[in-house]
C-alpha positions as MATLAB code, in Angstrom:
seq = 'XXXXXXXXXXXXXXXXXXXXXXXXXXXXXXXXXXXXXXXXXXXXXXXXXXXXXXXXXXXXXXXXXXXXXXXXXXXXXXXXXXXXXXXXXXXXXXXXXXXXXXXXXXXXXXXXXXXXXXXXXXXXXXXXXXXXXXXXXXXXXXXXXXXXXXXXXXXXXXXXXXXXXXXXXXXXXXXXXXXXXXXXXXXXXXXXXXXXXXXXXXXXXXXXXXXXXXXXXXXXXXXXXXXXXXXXXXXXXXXXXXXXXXXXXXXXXXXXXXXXXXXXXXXXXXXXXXXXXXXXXXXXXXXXXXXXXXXXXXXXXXXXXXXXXXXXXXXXXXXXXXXXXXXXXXXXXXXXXXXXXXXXXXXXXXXXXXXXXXXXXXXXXXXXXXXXXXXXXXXXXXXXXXXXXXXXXXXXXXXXXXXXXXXXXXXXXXXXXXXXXXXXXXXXXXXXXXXXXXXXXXXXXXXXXXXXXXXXXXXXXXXXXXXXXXXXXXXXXXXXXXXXXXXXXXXXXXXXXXXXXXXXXXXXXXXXXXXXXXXXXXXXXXXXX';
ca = [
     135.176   35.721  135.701;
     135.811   33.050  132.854;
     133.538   32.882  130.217;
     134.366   28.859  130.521;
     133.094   28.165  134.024;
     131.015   31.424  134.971;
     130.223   31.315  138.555;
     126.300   30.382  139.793;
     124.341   32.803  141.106;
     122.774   32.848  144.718;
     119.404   30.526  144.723;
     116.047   32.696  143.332;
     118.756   35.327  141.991;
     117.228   38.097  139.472;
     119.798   38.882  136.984;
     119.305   42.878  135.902;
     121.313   43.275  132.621;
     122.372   46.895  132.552;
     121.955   48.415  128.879;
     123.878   51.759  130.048;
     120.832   52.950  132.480;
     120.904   55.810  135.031;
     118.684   53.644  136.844;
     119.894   50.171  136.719;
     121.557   49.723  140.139;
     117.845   51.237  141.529;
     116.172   48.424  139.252;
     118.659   46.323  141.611;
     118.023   47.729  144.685;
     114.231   47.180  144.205;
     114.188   44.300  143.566;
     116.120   43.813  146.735;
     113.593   45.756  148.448;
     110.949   43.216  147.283;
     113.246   40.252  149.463;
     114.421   39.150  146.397;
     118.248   38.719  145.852;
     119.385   40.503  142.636;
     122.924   40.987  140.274;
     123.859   43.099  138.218;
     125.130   42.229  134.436;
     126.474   43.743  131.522;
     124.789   43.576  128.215;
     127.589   42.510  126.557;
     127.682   39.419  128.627;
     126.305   36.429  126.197;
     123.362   34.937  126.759;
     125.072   31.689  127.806;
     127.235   33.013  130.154;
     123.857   34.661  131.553;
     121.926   31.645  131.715;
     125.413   29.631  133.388;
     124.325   31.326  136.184;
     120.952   29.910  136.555;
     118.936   33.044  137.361;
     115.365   32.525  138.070;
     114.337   35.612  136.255;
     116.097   38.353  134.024;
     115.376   42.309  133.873;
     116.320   44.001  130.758;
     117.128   47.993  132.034;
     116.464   50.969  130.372;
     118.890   52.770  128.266;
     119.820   55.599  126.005;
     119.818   54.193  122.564;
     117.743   53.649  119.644;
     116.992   49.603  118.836;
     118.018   50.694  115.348;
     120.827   52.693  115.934;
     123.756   51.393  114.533;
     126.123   49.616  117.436;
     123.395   49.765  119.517;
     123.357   47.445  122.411;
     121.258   44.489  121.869;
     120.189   41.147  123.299;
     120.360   37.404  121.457;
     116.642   36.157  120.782;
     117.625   32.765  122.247;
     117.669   34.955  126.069;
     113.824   35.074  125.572;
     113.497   31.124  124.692;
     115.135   29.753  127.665;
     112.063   29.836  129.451;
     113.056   31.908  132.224;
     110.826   34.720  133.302;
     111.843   38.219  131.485;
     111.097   41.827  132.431;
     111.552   44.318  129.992;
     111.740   47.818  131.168;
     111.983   50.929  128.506;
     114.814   50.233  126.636;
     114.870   46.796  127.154;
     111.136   46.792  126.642;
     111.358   48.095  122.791;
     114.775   45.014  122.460;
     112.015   42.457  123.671;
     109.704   43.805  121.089;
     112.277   43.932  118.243;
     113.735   40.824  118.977;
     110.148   38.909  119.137;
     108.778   40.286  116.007;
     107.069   43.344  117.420;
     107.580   46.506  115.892;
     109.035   49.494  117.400;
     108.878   53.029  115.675;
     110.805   56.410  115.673;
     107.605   58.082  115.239;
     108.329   61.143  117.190;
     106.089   61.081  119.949;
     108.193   61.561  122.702;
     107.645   61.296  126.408;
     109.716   62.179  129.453;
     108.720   62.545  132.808;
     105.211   62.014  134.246;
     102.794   60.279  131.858;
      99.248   59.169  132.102;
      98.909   55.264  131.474;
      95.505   53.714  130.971;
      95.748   49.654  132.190;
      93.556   48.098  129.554;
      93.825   44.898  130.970;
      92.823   45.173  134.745;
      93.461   41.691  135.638;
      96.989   41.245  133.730;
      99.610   39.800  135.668;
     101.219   43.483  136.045;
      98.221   45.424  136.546;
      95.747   43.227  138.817;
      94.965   45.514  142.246;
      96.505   48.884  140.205;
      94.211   51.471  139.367;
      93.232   51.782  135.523;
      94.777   54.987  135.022;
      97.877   55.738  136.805;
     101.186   58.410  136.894;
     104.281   56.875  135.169;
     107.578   58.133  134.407;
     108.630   58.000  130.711;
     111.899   58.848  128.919;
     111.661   57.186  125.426;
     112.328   58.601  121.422;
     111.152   55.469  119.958;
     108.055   53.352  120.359;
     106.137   50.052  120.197;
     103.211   50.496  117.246;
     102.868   46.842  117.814;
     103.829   43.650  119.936;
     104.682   40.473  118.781;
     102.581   37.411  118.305;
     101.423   36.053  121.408;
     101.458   38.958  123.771;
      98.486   40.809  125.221;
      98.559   44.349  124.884;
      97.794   45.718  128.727;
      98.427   49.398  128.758;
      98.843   52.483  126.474;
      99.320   56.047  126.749;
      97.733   59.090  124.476;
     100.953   58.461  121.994;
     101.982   55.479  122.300;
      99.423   52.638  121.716;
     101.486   49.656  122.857;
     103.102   50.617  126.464;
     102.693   47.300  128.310;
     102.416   43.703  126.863;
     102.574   39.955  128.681;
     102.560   36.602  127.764;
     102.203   34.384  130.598;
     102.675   31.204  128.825;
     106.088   32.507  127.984;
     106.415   34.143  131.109;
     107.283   37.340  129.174;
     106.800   40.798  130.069;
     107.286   44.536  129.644;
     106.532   48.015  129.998;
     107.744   51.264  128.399;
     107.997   53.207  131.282;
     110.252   53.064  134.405;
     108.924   51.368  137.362;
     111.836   50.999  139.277;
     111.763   55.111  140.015;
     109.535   56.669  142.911;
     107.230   58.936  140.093;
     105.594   55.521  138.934;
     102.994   55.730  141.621;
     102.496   51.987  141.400;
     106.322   50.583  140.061;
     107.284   48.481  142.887;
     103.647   46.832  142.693;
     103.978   46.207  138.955;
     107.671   44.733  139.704;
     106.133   42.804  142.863;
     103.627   41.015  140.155;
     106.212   40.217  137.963;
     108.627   38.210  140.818;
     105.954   37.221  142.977;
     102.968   36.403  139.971;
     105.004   36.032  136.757;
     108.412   34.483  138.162;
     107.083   32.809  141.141;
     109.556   33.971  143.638;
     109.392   33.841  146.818;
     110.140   37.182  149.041;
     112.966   35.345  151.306;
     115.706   37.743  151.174;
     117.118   39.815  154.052;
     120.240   42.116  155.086;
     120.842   38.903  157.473;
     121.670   37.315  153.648;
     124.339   40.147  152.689;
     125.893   39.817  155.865;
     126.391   36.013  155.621;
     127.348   36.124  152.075;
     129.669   38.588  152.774;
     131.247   37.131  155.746;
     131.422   33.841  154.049;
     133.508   35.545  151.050;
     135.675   37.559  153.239;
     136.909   34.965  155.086;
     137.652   32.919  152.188;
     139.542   35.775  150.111;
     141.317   37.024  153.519;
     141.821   33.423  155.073;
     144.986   33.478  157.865;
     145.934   37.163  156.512;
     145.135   40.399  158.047;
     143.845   43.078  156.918;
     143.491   47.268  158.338;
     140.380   49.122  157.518;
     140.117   53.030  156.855;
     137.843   54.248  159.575;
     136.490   57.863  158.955;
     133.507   57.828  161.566;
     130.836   57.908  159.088;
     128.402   54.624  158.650;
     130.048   53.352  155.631;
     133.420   52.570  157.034;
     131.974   51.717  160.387;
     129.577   49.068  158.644;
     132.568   47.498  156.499;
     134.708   47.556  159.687;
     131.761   45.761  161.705;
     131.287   43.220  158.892;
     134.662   42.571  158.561;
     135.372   42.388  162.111;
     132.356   39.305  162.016;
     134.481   37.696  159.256;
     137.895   37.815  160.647;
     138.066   38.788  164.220;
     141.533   39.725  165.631;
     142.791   40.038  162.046;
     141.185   43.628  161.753;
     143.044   46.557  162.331;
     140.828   49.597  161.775;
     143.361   52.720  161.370;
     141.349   56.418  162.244;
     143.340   58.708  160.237;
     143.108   62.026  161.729;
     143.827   64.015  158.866;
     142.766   67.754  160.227;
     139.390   67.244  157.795;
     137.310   66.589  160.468;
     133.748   68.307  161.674;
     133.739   68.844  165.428;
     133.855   65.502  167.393;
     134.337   63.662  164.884;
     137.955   61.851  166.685;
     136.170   61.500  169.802;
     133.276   59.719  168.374;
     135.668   57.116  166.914;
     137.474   56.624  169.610;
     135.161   56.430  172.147;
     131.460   55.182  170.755;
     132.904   52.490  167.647;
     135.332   50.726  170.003;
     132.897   50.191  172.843;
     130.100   49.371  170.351;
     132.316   46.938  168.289;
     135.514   46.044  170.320;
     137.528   46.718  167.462;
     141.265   47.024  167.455;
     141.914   50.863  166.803;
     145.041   52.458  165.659;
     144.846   56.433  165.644;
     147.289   58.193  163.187;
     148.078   62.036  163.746;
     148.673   63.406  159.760;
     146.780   66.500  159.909;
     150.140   68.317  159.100;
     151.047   66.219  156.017;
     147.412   66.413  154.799;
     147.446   70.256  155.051;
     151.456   70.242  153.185;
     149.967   68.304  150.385;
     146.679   70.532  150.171;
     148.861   73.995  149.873;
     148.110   76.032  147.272;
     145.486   73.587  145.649;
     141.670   74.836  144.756;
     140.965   72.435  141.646;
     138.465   70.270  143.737;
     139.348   67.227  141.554;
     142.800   67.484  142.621;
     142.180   68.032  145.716;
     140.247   64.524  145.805;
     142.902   62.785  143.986;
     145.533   63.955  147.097;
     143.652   63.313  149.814;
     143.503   59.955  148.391;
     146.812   59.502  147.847;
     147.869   60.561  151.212;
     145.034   58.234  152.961;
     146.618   54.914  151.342;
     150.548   56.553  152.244;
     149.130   56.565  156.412;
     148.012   53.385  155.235;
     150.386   51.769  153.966;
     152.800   53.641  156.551;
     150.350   52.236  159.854;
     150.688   48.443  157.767;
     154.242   48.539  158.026;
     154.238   49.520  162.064;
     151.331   46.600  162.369;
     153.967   44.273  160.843;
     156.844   45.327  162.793;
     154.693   44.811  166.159;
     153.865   41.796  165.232;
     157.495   40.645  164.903;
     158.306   37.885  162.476;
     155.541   35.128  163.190;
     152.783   37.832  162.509;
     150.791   36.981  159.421;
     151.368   39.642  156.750;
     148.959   42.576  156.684;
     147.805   42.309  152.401;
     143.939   43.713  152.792;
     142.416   47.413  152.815;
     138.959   47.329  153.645;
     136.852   50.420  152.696;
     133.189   51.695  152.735;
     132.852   52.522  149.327;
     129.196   52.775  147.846;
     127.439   52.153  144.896;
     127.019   55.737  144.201;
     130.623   56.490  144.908;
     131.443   54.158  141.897;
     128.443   55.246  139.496;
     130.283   59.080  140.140;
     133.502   57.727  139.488;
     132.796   56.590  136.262;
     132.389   52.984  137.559;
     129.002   51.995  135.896;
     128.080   51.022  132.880;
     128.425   53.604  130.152;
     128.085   56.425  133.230;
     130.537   59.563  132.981;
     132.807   60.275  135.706;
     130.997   63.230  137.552;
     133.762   63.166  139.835;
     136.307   60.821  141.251;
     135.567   59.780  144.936;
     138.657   59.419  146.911;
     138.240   55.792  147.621;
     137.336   55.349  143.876;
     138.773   57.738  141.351;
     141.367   58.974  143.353;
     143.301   55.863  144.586;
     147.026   55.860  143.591;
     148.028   53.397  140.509;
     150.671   51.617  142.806;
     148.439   50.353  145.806;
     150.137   47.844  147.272;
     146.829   46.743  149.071;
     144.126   44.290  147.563;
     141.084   45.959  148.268;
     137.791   44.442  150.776;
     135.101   46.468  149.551;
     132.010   44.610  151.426;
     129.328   47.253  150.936;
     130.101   48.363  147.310;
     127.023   47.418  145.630;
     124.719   48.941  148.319;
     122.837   52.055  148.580;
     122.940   54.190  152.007;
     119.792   52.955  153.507;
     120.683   49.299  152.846;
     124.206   49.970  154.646;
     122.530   51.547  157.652;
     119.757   48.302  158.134;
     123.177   45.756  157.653;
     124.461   48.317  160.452;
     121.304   47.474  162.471;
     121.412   44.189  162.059;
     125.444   44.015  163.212;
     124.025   45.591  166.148;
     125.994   49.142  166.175;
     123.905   51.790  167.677;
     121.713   53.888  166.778;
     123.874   56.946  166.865;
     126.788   55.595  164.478;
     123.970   53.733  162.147;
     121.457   56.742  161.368;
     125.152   59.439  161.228;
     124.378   61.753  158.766;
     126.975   60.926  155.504;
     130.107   62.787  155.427;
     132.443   62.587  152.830;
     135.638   60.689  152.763;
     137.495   63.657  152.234;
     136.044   65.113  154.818;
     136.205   69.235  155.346;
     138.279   69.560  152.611;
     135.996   69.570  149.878;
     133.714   71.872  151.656;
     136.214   74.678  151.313;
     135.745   75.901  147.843;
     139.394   77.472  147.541;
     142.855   76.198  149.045;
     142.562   74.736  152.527;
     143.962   75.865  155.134;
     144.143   75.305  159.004;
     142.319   78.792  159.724;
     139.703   78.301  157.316;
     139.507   74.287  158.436;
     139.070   75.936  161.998;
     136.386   78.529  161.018;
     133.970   76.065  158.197;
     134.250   73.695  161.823;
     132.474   76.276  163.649;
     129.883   77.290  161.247;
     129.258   73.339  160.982;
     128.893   72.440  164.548;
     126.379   75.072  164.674;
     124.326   74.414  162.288;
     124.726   70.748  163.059;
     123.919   71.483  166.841;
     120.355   72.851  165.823;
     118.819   70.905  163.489;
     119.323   68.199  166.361;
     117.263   70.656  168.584;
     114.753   70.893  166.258;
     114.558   67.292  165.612;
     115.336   67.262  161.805;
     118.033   64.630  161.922;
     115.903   61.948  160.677;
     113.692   64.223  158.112;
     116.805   65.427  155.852;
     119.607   62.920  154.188;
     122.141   65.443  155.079;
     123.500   69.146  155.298;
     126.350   69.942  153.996;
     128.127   73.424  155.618;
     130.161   75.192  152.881;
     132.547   77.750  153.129;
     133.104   79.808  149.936;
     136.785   80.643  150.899;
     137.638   82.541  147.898;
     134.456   84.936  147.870;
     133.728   87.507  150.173;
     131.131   90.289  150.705;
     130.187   93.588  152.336;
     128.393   93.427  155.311;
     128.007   95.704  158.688;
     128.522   94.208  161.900;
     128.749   96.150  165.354;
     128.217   99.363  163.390;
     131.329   98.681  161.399;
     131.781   97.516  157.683;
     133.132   94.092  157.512;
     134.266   92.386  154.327;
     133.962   88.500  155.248;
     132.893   84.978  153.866;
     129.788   83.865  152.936;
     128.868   80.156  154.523;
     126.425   77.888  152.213;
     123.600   75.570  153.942;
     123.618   72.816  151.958;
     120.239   70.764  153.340;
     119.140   67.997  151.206;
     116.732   65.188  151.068;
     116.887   61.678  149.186;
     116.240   58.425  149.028;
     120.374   56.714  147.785;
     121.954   60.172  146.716;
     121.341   59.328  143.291;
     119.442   61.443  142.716;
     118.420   64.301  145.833;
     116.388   67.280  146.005;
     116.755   70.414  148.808;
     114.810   69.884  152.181;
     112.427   72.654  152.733;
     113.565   73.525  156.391;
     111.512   75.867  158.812;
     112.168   79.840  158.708;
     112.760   79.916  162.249;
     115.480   77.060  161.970;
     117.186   78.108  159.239;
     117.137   81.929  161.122;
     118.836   81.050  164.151;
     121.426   78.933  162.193;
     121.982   81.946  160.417;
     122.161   84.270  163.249;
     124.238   81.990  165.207;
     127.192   81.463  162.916;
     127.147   85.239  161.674;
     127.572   86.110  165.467;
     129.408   83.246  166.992;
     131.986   82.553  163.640;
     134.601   85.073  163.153;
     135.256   86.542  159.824;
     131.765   85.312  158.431;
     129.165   87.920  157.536;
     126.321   86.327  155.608;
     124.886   82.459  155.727;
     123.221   81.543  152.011;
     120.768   78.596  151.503;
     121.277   76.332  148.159;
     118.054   75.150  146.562;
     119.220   73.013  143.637;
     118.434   69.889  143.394;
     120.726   66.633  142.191;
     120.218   66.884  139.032;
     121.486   69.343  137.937;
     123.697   70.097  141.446;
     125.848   67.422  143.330;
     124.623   66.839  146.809;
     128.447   68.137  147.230;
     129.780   71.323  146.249;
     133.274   69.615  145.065;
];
């Protein structure tokens, strides 16, 4: 975007100016969540350029620096005397202090994680209808000793005696906690107060918005063009092909690349329950063989990633050039990948501001430098539960929109060791299974996911049929969140979890003992590569 001519935002849009935060794209997504339309923008973006866009109110994220740390990122005073509403949060709390004459201290009272506020202003425009002592969630060094001239003091905490101010006439606000995450009992009220009380917004905003907007700009970037779409069965791709689909019609070309990765029923599904949902012109491409060549002899799960990758844009680029030739020389070229990437695919990848690459996502990280393809990326600022209610509202079914996530690369990153047909064919089993009973027991909808995991390159002693065996062990992966952000491990019944177990360790050759993985994300990826 020019600095010159910076683009408007949507009407009522709520800027969010990302200060390096962990938690800045949830700040986002709450905000959304509150039928409010929001954007994300750098801190290094100047104030002008901010203002260009004519938000109608600004959130200042948290972030892990010190106000008075030198190269610090920081924010121009003139931001806070534009008259548009601004909500400081941690971080950008203590800049809003600093900046407005306040004073903000290293006085080493620390606080992370649950803290006891006190509201000492009931009937602020943040607190009204919260109780007067409520759980936040803290994770601050420094602190405000005192707020500027103007602004009320409304809550504290036992060290830190200025945790909340607000000056309505300015329209100013802050806190030094972080509403935007689930352990601040009351967060999405406080935020509520400040768009609905201290912005005056109106909660108008819907998934029938992202669809239009999205629609609106695909067309226009895609025009006459086509374009194919990576279809792996899960709800990502299936939502981006479905959107897309809306945009441009008979220019779609989704391309299922069976590439030998795949859980149990996974071709069938695509085949048979996306085209009759969506009518969608399917191309199925056999490469399980060339996927397996290129996986010999690799364990390094990073470079595993990075191939699969590779070798998904090669089919693609190889099914583009048989689209073409079909087409015959009036056919419009085919210039456009469309793919289901994620929000926290990029934040992973390294894509976020000042985030570390935890690991590269195939459709991220691991894309080749000479793509040939410009990329359609429809759902790439969108958590998982948003993409499944867009899915609802494009009217797939229920069975394709509430799909339990599966990754990109598919089985192949559940295989901790090389991959190989037999063990492809044995981690299937073990899946299925454990798959095929948590549907009996009706835990579908109570866990985010379950990953099956097949430690290929460890085995152990065990006695089956009255006979030492040396096999694998399998890894139940069962895990509950809100975006995969952040995830924790779902506490499944005894009796479930025993019949999984008995199951595979019966029914799965060459596997002799079933394991259960209780970390939580942090410190463990919901993954195991």
């Amino acid at each position: 975007m020019s600095s010159a001519t910076p683009a408007a935002a949507a009407p009522d849009t709520v800027l969010v100016v990302d200060f390096g935060a962990q938690y800045a794209q949830l700040i986002a997504r709450r905000v959304r969540e509150a039928r409010v339309y929001s954007e994300i923008v750098p801190s290094t973006m100047p104030v002008e350029e901010m203002l260009a866009k004519n938000p109608a109110a600004i959130i200042l994220s948290g972030g892990p620096s010190s106000v008075y740390e030198e190269g610090a990122p920081t924010v121009d005073r003139s931001l806070f005397e534009a008259g548009v509403p601004v909500f400081g949060m941690c971080y950008g709390f203590q800049l809003m202090a600093e900046a407005l004459g306040g004073r903000v201290d290293n006085t080493g009272a620390r606080e992370y994680g649950r803290t006891a506020l006190t509201v000492c202003r009931p009937s602020s425009t943040l607190f009204e209808g919260t109780p007067a002592e409520q759980s936040v969630w803290m994770s601050h060094g420094d602190a405000c000793s005192a707020a500027p001239e103007g602004f009320a003091v409304t809550a504290s905490t036992d060290v830190v005696p200025v945790a909340a101010f607000e000056n309505d006439e300015r329209k100013l606000y802050g806190v030094q906690y972080h509403p935007e995450v689930m352990h601040s009992t009351h967060g999405q009220q406080v935020l509520e107060h400040f768009l609905y009380r201290g912005a005056g917004l109106s909660p108008t905003w819907t998934t029938g918005n992202v669809i239009e907007e999205q629609v609106e700009a695909i067309r226009e970037q895609v025009g006459t063009r086509r374009a194919i779409c990576g279809l792996s069965g899960g709800v990502d791709s299936a939502v981006a092909a479905a959107l897309v689909q809306k945009a441009i019609g008979s220019q779609l070309t989704c391309v299922y690349v069976d590439h030998g990765l795949m859980r149990k029923g996974e071709t069938e599904q695509v085949e048979k329950d996306f085209v009759a949902a969506t009518g969608v012109q399917l191309k199925v491409v056999d490469a399980e063989e060339r996927f397996l060549t290129a996986l010999k002899g690799v364990s390094d799960p990073e470079e595993k990633r990075k191939i699969i990758g590779r070798e998904f844009i090669r089919v693609f680029e190889q099914a583009q050039a048989e689209i073409i030739a079909e087409a015959g020389e009036s056919g419009e070229p085919v210039e456009f990948l469309v793919q289901g990437t994620l929000y926290p695919d990029v934040v992973e990848s390294g894509g976020g501001t000042g985030t570390a690459n935890i690991k590269s996502h195939h459709n991220v990280g691991g894309l080749p430098e000479d793509l040939e393809f410009q990329l359609i990326e429809p759902l790439r600022k969108l958590f998982k539960d948003e993409v499944r209610m867009v899915g609802q509202e494009l009217g797939l079914p229920e069975e394709i929109v509430q799909r339990q996530p599966f990754p990109g690369p598919g089985l192949g990153i559940r295989i901790v060791g090389e991959v190989t047909k037999e063990r492809l064919d044995l981690l299937r089993d073990a899946d299925a299974i454990a798959r095929e009973e948590l549907t009996a027991a009706g835990l579908d909808r109570e866990i985010w996911q379950c990953p099956v995991v097949l430690l290929a390159d460890v085995r152990s002693v065990g006695v089956q049929g009255d006979g030492r065996t040396y096999g694998h062990p399998i890894v139940l992966r069962p895990v509950s969140s809100e975006d995969a952000m952040t995830a924790d491990w779902s506490r499944l019944p005894y009796d479930v979890l025993a019949k999984i177990s008995t199951r595979i360790t019966n029914e799965v050759r060459d596997v002799n003992r079933v394991v259960l993985d209780v970390t939580s994300k942090p410190p463990g990826t919901i993954e195991w590569e």
